[in-house]
Short mmCIF file of C-alpha atoms and ligand atoms in Angstrom, two decimals:
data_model
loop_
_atom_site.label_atom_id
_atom_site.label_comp_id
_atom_site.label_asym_id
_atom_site.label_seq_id
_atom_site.Cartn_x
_atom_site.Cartn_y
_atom_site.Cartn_z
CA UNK Z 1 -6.32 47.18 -39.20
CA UNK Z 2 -7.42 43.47 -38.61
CA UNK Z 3 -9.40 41.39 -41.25
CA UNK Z 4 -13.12 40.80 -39.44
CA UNK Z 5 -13.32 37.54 -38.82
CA UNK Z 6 -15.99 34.92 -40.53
CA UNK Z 7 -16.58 32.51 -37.98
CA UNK Z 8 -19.66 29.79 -38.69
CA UNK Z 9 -21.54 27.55 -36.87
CA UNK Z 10 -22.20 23.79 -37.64
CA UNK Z 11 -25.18 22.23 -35.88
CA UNK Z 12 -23.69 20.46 -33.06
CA UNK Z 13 -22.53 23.15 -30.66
CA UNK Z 14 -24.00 26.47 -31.66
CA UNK Z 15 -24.27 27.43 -27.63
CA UNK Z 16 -20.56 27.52 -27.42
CA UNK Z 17 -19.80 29.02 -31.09
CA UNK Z 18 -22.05 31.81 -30.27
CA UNK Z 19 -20.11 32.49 -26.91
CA UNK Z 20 -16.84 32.25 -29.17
CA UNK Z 21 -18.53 34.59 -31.18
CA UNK Z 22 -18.92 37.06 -28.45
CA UNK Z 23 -15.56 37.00 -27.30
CA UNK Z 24 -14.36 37.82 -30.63
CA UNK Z 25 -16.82 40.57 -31.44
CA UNK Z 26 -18.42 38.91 -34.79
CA UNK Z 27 -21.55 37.47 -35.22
CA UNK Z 28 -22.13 33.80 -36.60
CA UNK Z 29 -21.51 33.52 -40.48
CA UNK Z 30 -24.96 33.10 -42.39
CA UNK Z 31 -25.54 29.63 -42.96
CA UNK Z 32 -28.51 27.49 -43.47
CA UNK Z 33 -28.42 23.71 -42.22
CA UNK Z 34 -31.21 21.44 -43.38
CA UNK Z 35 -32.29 18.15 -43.87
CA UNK Z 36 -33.60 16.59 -46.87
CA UNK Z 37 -36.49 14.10 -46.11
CA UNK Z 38 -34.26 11.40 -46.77
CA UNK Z 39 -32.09 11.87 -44.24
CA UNK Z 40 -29.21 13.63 -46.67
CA UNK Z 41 -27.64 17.31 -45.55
CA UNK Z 42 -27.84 20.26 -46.99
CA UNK Z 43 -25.82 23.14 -46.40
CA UNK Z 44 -26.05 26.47 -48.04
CA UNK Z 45 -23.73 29.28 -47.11
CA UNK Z 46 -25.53 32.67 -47.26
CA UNK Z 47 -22.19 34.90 -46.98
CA UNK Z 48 -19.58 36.21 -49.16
CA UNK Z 49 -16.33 34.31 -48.20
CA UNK Z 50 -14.35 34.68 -51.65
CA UNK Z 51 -10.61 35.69 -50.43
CA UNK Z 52 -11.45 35.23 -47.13
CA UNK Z 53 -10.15 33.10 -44.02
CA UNK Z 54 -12.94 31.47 -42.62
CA UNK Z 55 -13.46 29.53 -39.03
CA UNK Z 56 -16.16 27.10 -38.89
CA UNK Z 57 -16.57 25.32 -35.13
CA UNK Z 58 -17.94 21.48 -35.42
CA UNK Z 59 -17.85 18.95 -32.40
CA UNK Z 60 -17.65 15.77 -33.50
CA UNK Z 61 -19.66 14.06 -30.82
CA UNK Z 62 -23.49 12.70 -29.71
CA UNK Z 63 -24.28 11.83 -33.26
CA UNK Z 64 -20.57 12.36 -34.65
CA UNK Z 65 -21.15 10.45 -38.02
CA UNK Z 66 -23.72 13.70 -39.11
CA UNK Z 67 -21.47 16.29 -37.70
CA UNK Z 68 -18.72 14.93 -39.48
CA UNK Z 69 -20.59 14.82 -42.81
CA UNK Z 70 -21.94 17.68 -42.25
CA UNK Z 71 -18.68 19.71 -41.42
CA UNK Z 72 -17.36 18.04 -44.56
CA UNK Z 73 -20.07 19.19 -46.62
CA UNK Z 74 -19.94 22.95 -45.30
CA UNK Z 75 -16.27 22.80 -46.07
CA UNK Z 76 -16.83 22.04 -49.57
CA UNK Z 77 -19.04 24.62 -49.58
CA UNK Z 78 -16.63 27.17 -48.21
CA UNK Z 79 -13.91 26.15 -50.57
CA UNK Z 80 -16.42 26.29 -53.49
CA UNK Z 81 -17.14 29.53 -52.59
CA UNK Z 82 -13.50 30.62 -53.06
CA UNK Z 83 -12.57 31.16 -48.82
CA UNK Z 84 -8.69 31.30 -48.87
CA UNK Z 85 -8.16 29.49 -45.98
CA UNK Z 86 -10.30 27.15 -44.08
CA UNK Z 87 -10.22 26.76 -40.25
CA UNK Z 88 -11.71 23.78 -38.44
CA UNK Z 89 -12.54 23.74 -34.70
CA UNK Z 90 -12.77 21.38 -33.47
CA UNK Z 91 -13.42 20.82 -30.25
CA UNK Z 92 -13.88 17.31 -29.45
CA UNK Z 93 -11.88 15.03 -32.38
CA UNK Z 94 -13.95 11.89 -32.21
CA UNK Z 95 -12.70 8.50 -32.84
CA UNK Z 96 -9.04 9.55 -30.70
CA UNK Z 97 -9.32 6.60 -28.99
CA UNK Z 98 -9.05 4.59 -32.55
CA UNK Z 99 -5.52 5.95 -32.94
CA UNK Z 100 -3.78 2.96 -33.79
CA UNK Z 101 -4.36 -0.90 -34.32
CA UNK Z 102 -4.33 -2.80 -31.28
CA UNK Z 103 -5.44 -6.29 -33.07
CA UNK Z 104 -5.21 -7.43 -36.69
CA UNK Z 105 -8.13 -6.28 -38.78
CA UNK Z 106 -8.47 -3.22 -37.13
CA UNK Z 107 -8.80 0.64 -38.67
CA UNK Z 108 -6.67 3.95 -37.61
CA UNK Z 109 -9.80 5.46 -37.81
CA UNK Z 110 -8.58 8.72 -36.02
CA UNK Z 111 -6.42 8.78 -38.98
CA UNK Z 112 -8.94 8.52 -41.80
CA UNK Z 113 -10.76 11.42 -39.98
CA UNK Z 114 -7.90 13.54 -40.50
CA UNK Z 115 -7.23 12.28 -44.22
CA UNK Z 116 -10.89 13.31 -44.87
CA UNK Z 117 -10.90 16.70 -43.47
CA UNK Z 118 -7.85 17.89 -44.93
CA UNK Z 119 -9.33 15.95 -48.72
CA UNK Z 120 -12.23 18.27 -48.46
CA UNK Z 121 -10.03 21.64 -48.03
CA UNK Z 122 -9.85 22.15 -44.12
CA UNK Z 123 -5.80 24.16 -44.60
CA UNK Z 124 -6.07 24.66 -40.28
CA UNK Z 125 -6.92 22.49 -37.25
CA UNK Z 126 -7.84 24.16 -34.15
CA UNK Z 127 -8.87 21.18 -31.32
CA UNK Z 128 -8.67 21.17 -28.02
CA UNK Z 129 -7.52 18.07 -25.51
CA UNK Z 130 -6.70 15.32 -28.19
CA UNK Z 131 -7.38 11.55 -26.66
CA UNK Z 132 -3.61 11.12 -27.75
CA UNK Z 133 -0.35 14.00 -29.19
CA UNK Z 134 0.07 11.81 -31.77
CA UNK Z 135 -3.12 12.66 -33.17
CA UNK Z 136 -1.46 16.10 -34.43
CA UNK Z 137 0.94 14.05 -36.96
CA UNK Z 138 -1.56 12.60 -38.53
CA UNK Z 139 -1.99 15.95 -40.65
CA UNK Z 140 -0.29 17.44 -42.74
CA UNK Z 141 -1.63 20.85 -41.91
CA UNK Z 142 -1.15 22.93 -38.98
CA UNK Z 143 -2.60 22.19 -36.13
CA UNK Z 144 -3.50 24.28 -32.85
CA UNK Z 145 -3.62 21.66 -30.11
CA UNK Z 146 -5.60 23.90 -26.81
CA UNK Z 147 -5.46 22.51 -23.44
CA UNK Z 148 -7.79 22.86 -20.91
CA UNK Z 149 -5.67 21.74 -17.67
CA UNK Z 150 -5.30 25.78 -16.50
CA UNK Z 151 -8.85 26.13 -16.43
CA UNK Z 152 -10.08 23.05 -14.63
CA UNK Z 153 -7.18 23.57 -12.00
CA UNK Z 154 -8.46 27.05 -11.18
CA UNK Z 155 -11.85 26.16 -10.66
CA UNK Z 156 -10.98 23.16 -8.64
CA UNK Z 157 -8.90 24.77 -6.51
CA UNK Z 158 -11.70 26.72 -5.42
CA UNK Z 159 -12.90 23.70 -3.62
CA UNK Z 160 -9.76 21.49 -3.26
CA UNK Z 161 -8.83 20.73 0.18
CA UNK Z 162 -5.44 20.44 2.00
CA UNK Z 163 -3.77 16.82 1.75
CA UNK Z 164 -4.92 16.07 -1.63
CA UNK Z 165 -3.07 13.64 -4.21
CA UNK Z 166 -3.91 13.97 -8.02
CA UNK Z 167 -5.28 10.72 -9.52
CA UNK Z 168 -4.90 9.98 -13.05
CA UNK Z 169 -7.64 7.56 -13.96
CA UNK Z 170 -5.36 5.66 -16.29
CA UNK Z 171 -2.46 5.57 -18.56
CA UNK Z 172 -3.90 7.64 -21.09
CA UNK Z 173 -4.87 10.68 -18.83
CA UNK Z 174 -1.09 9.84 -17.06
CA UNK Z 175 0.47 13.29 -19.37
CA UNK Z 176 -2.73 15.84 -18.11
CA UNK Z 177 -2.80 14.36 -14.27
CA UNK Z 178 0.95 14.41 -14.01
CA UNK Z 179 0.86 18.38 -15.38
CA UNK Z 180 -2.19 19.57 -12.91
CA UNK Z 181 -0.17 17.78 -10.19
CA UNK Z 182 3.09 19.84 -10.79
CA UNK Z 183 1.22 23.02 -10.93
CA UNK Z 184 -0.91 22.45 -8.13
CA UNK Z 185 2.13 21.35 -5.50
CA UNK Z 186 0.38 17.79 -5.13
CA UNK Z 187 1.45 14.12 -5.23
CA UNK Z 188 0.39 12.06 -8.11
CA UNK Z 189 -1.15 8.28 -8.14
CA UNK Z 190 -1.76 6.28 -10.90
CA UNK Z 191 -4.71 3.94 -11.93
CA UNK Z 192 -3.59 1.04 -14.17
CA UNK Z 193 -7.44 0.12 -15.97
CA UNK Z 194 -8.12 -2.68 -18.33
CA UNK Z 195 -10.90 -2.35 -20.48
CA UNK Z 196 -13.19 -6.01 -20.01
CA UNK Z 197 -15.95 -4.04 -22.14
CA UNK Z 198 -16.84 -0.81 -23.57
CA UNK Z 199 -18.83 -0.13 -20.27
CA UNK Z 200 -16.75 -2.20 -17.92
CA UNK Z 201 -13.22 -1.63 -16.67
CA UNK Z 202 -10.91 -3.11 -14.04
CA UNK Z 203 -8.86 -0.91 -12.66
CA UNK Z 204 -6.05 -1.45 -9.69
CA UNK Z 205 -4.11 1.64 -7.61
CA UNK Z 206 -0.55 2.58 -8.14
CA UNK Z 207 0.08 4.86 -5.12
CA UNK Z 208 -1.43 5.52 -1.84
CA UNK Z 209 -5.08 7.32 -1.08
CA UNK Z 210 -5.54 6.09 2.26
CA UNK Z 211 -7.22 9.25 4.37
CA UNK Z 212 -6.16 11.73 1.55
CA UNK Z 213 -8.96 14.13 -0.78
CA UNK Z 214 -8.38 12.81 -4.39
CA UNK Z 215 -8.21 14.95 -7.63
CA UNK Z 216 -9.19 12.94 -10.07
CA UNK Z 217 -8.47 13.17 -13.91
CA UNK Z 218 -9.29 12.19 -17.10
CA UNK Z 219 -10.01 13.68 -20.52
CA UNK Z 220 -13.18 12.07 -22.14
CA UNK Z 221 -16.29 10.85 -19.72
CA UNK Z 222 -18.36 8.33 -21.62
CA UNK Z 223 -20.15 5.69 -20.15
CA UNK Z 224 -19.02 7.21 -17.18
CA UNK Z 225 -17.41 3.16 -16.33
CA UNK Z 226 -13.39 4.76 -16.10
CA UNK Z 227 -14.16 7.88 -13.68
CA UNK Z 228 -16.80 5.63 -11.48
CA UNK Z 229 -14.22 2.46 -10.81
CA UNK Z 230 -11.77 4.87 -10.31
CA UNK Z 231 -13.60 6.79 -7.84
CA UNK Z 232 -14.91 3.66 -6.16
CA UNK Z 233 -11.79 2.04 -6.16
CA UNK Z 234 -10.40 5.19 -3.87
CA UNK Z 235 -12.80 5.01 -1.65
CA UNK Z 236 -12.28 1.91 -1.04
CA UNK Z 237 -8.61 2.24 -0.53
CA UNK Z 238 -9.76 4.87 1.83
CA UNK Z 239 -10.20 8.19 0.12
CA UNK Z 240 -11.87 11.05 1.99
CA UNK Z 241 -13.65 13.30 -0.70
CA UNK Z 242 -13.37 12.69 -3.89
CA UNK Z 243 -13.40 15.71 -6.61
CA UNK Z 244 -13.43 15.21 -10.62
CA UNK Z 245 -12.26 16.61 -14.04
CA UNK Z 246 -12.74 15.80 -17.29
CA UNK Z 247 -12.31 17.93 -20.73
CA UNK Z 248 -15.01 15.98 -22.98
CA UNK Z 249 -18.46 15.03 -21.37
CA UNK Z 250 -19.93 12.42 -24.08
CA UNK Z 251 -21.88 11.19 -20.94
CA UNK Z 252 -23.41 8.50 -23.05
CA UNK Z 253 -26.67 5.81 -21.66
CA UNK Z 254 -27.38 6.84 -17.74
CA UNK Z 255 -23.78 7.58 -17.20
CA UNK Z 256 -25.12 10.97 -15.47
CA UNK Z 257 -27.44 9.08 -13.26
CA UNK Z 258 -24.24 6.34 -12.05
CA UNK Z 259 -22.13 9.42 -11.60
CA UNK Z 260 -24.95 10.95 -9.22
CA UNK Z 261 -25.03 7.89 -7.45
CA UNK Z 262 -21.17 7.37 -7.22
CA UNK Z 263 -18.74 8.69 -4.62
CA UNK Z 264 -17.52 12.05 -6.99
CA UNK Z 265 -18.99 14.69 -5.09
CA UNK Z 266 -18.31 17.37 -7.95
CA UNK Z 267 -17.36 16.79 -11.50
CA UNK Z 268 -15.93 19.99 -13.22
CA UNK Z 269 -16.48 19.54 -17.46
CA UNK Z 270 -16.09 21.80 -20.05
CA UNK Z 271 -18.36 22.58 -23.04
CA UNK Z 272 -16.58 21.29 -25.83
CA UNK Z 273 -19.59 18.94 -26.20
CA UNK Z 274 -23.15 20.27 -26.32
CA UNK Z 275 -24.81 19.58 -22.79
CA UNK Z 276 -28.26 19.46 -22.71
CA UNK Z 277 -30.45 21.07 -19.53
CA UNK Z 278 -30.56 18.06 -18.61
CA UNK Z 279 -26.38 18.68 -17.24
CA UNK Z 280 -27.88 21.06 -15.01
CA UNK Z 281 -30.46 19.01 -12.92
CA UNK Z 282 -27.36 16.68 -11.95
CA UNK Z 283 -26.44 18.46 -8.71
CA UNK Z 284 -22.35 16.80 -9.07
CA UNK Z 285 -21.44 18.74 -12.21
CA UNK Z 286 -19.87 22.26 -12.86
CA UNK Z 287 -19.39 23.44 -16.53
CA UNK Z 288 -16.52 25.26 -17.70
CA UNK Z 289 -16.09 26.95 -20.67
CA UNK Z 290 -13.68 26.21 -23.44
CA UNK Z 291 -14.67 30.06 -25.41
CA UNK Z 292 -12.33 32.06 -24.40
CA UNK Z 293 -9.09 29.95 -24.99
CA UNK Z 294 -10.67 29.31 -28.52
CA UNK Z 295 -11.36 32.82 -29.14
CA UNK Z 296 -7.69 33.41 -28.28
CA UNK Z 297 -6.78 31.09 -30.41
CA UNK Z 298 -8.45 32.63 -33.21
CA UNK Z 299 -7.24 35.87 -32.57
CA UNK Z 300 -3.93 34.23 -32.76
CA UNK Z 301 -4.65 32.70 -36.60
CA UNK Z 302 -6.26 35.87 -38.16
CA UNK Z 303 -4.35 37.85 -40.62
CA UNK Z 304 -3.01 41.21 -39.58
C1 R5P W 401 -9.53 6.28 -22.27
O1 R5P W 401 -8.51 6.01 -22.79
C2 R5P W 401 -9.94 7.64 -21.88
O2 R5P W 401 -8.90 8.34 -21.27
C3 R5P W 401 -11.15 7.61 -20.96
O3 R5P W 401 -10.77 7.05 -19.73
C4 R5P W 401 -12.25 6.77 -21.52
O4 R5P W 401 -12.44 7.05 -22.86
C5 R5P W 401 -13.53 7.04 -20.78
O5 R5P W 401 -14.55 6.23 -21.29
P1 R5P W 401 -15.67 5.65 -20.33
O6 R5P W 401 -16.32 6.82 -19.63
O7 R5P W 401 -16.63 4.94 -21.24
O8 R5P W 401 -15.02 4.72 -19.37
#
């Protein structure tokens, strides 16, 4: 007979670790999140975890410095507590994009994230859509690495029309655009994008758009600057409709506002990140969720 399974909640996406929950048939771990009035966290765990495997779910994104600490500190906790084996999902690793140095004087920051999860007694990874595979090698743990391709193709298809091409909305997003284009039958094109600012790109078209519906991908939305010159820049090459995915919606500053105003007509995201009801009064976007392929995966890690 299986183990039940202790799955807890950290404070940054309870909405989707409930939903998790539900899918798995177990209620969130007892847990109490506070903070002190200057500004420290405290975390008390309110559940007997002594010999047990334990899940705790923690996006790392809006205010990722506090759900980092604070995932760190309820780890601590957990292995204080005596849990045999320590599970963090994670479903949006912040700091990918700091995965290597690009000038002198720069940090692998994506790498001290992983050094200081795995310090504090995390023994499992379970993410979903890494900025970059080599992300995965930077522990020395195992790591579950989900993808969320096969569910933003089937909803998009539901509204993709014939003589589309898949864009990819840069180099990085090349790997995901070029795997949705094989298993939707479509033609891929290519955006080559240099970054003049963190808000500002240039981008230029590697392929043709002219009088064709565009797919376009990428994995993280953040100021929103990648996915709008992309989008623009297809119009302007002479793109009918244009129709969006992304896995991680940081949608940071009044990206949601330039996306309303942009030529995407709908943007499918999952809810790896927390969206506010504010998501919801934006007429472009269509949330998917991430729970089931995460409640899979737990399934998958359990003891028998
Ligand atoms: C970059 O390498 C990523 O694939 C995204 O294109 C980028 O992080 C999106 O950021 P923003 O929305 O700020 O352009």
């Amino acid at each position: 007979m299986s183990k039940q399974i202790l799955l807890f909640s950290g404070s940054s996406n309870k909405t989707l670790a409930k939903e998790i929950g539900k899918n798995i048939n177990s209620p969130l771990g007892a847990i109490e999140l506070k903070i002190f009035p200057d500004n420290e966290i405290s975390v008390t765990i309110s559940e007997k975890v002594e010999d047990k495997n334990v899940f705790i779910l923690q996006s790392l994104a809006i205010d990722p410095h506090r759900y980092l600490f604070e995932l760190l500190i309820i780890v601590d906790a957990l292995k204080r507590a005596s849990a045999k084996k320590i599970t963090a999902i994670i479903p949006y690793y912040s700091y990918g994009r700091q995965d290597r140095r690009i000038n002198p004087g720069e940090p692998i920051t994506a790498k001290l994230i992983a050094n200081l999860l795995t310090s504090a007694g995390v023994t499992h990874l379970i993410t979903l859509d890494l900025h970059a595979d080599p992300i995965e090698g930077f522990f020395d743990i195992p790591v579950t690495h989900l993808h969320s391709q096969e569910l933003l193709v089937n909803e998009a298809k539901k509204i993709l029309q014939p003589n589309t091409v898949v864009v990819a909305s840069d180099i990085g997003s090349f790997k995901m655009a070029e795997q949705i284009a094989k298993s939707l039958h479509l033609d891929l094109v290519i955006i080559r994008k240099e970054r003049l600012s963190p808000a500002q790109v240039k981008t230029a078209l590697i392929g043709n758009v002219t009088n064709k519906n565009v797919f376009l991908v990428d994995n993280i939305c953040s100021t929103g600057a990648t996915l709008i010159s992309a989008a623009t820049l297809c119009r302007e090459k002479g793109a009918k409709t244009i129709i969006a995915s992304v896995t991680h919606g940081i949608f940071a500053g009044k990206s949601l506002q330039k996306i309303e105003e942009s030529p995407i007509e709908s943007l499918f995201v999952t809810n790896t990140i927390c969206q506010n009801d504010h998501i919801m009064d934006t007429k472009k976007i269509r949330l998917i969720s991430v729970s089931k392929i995460i409640a899979d995966a737990i399934e998958n890690t359990r003891d028998p």
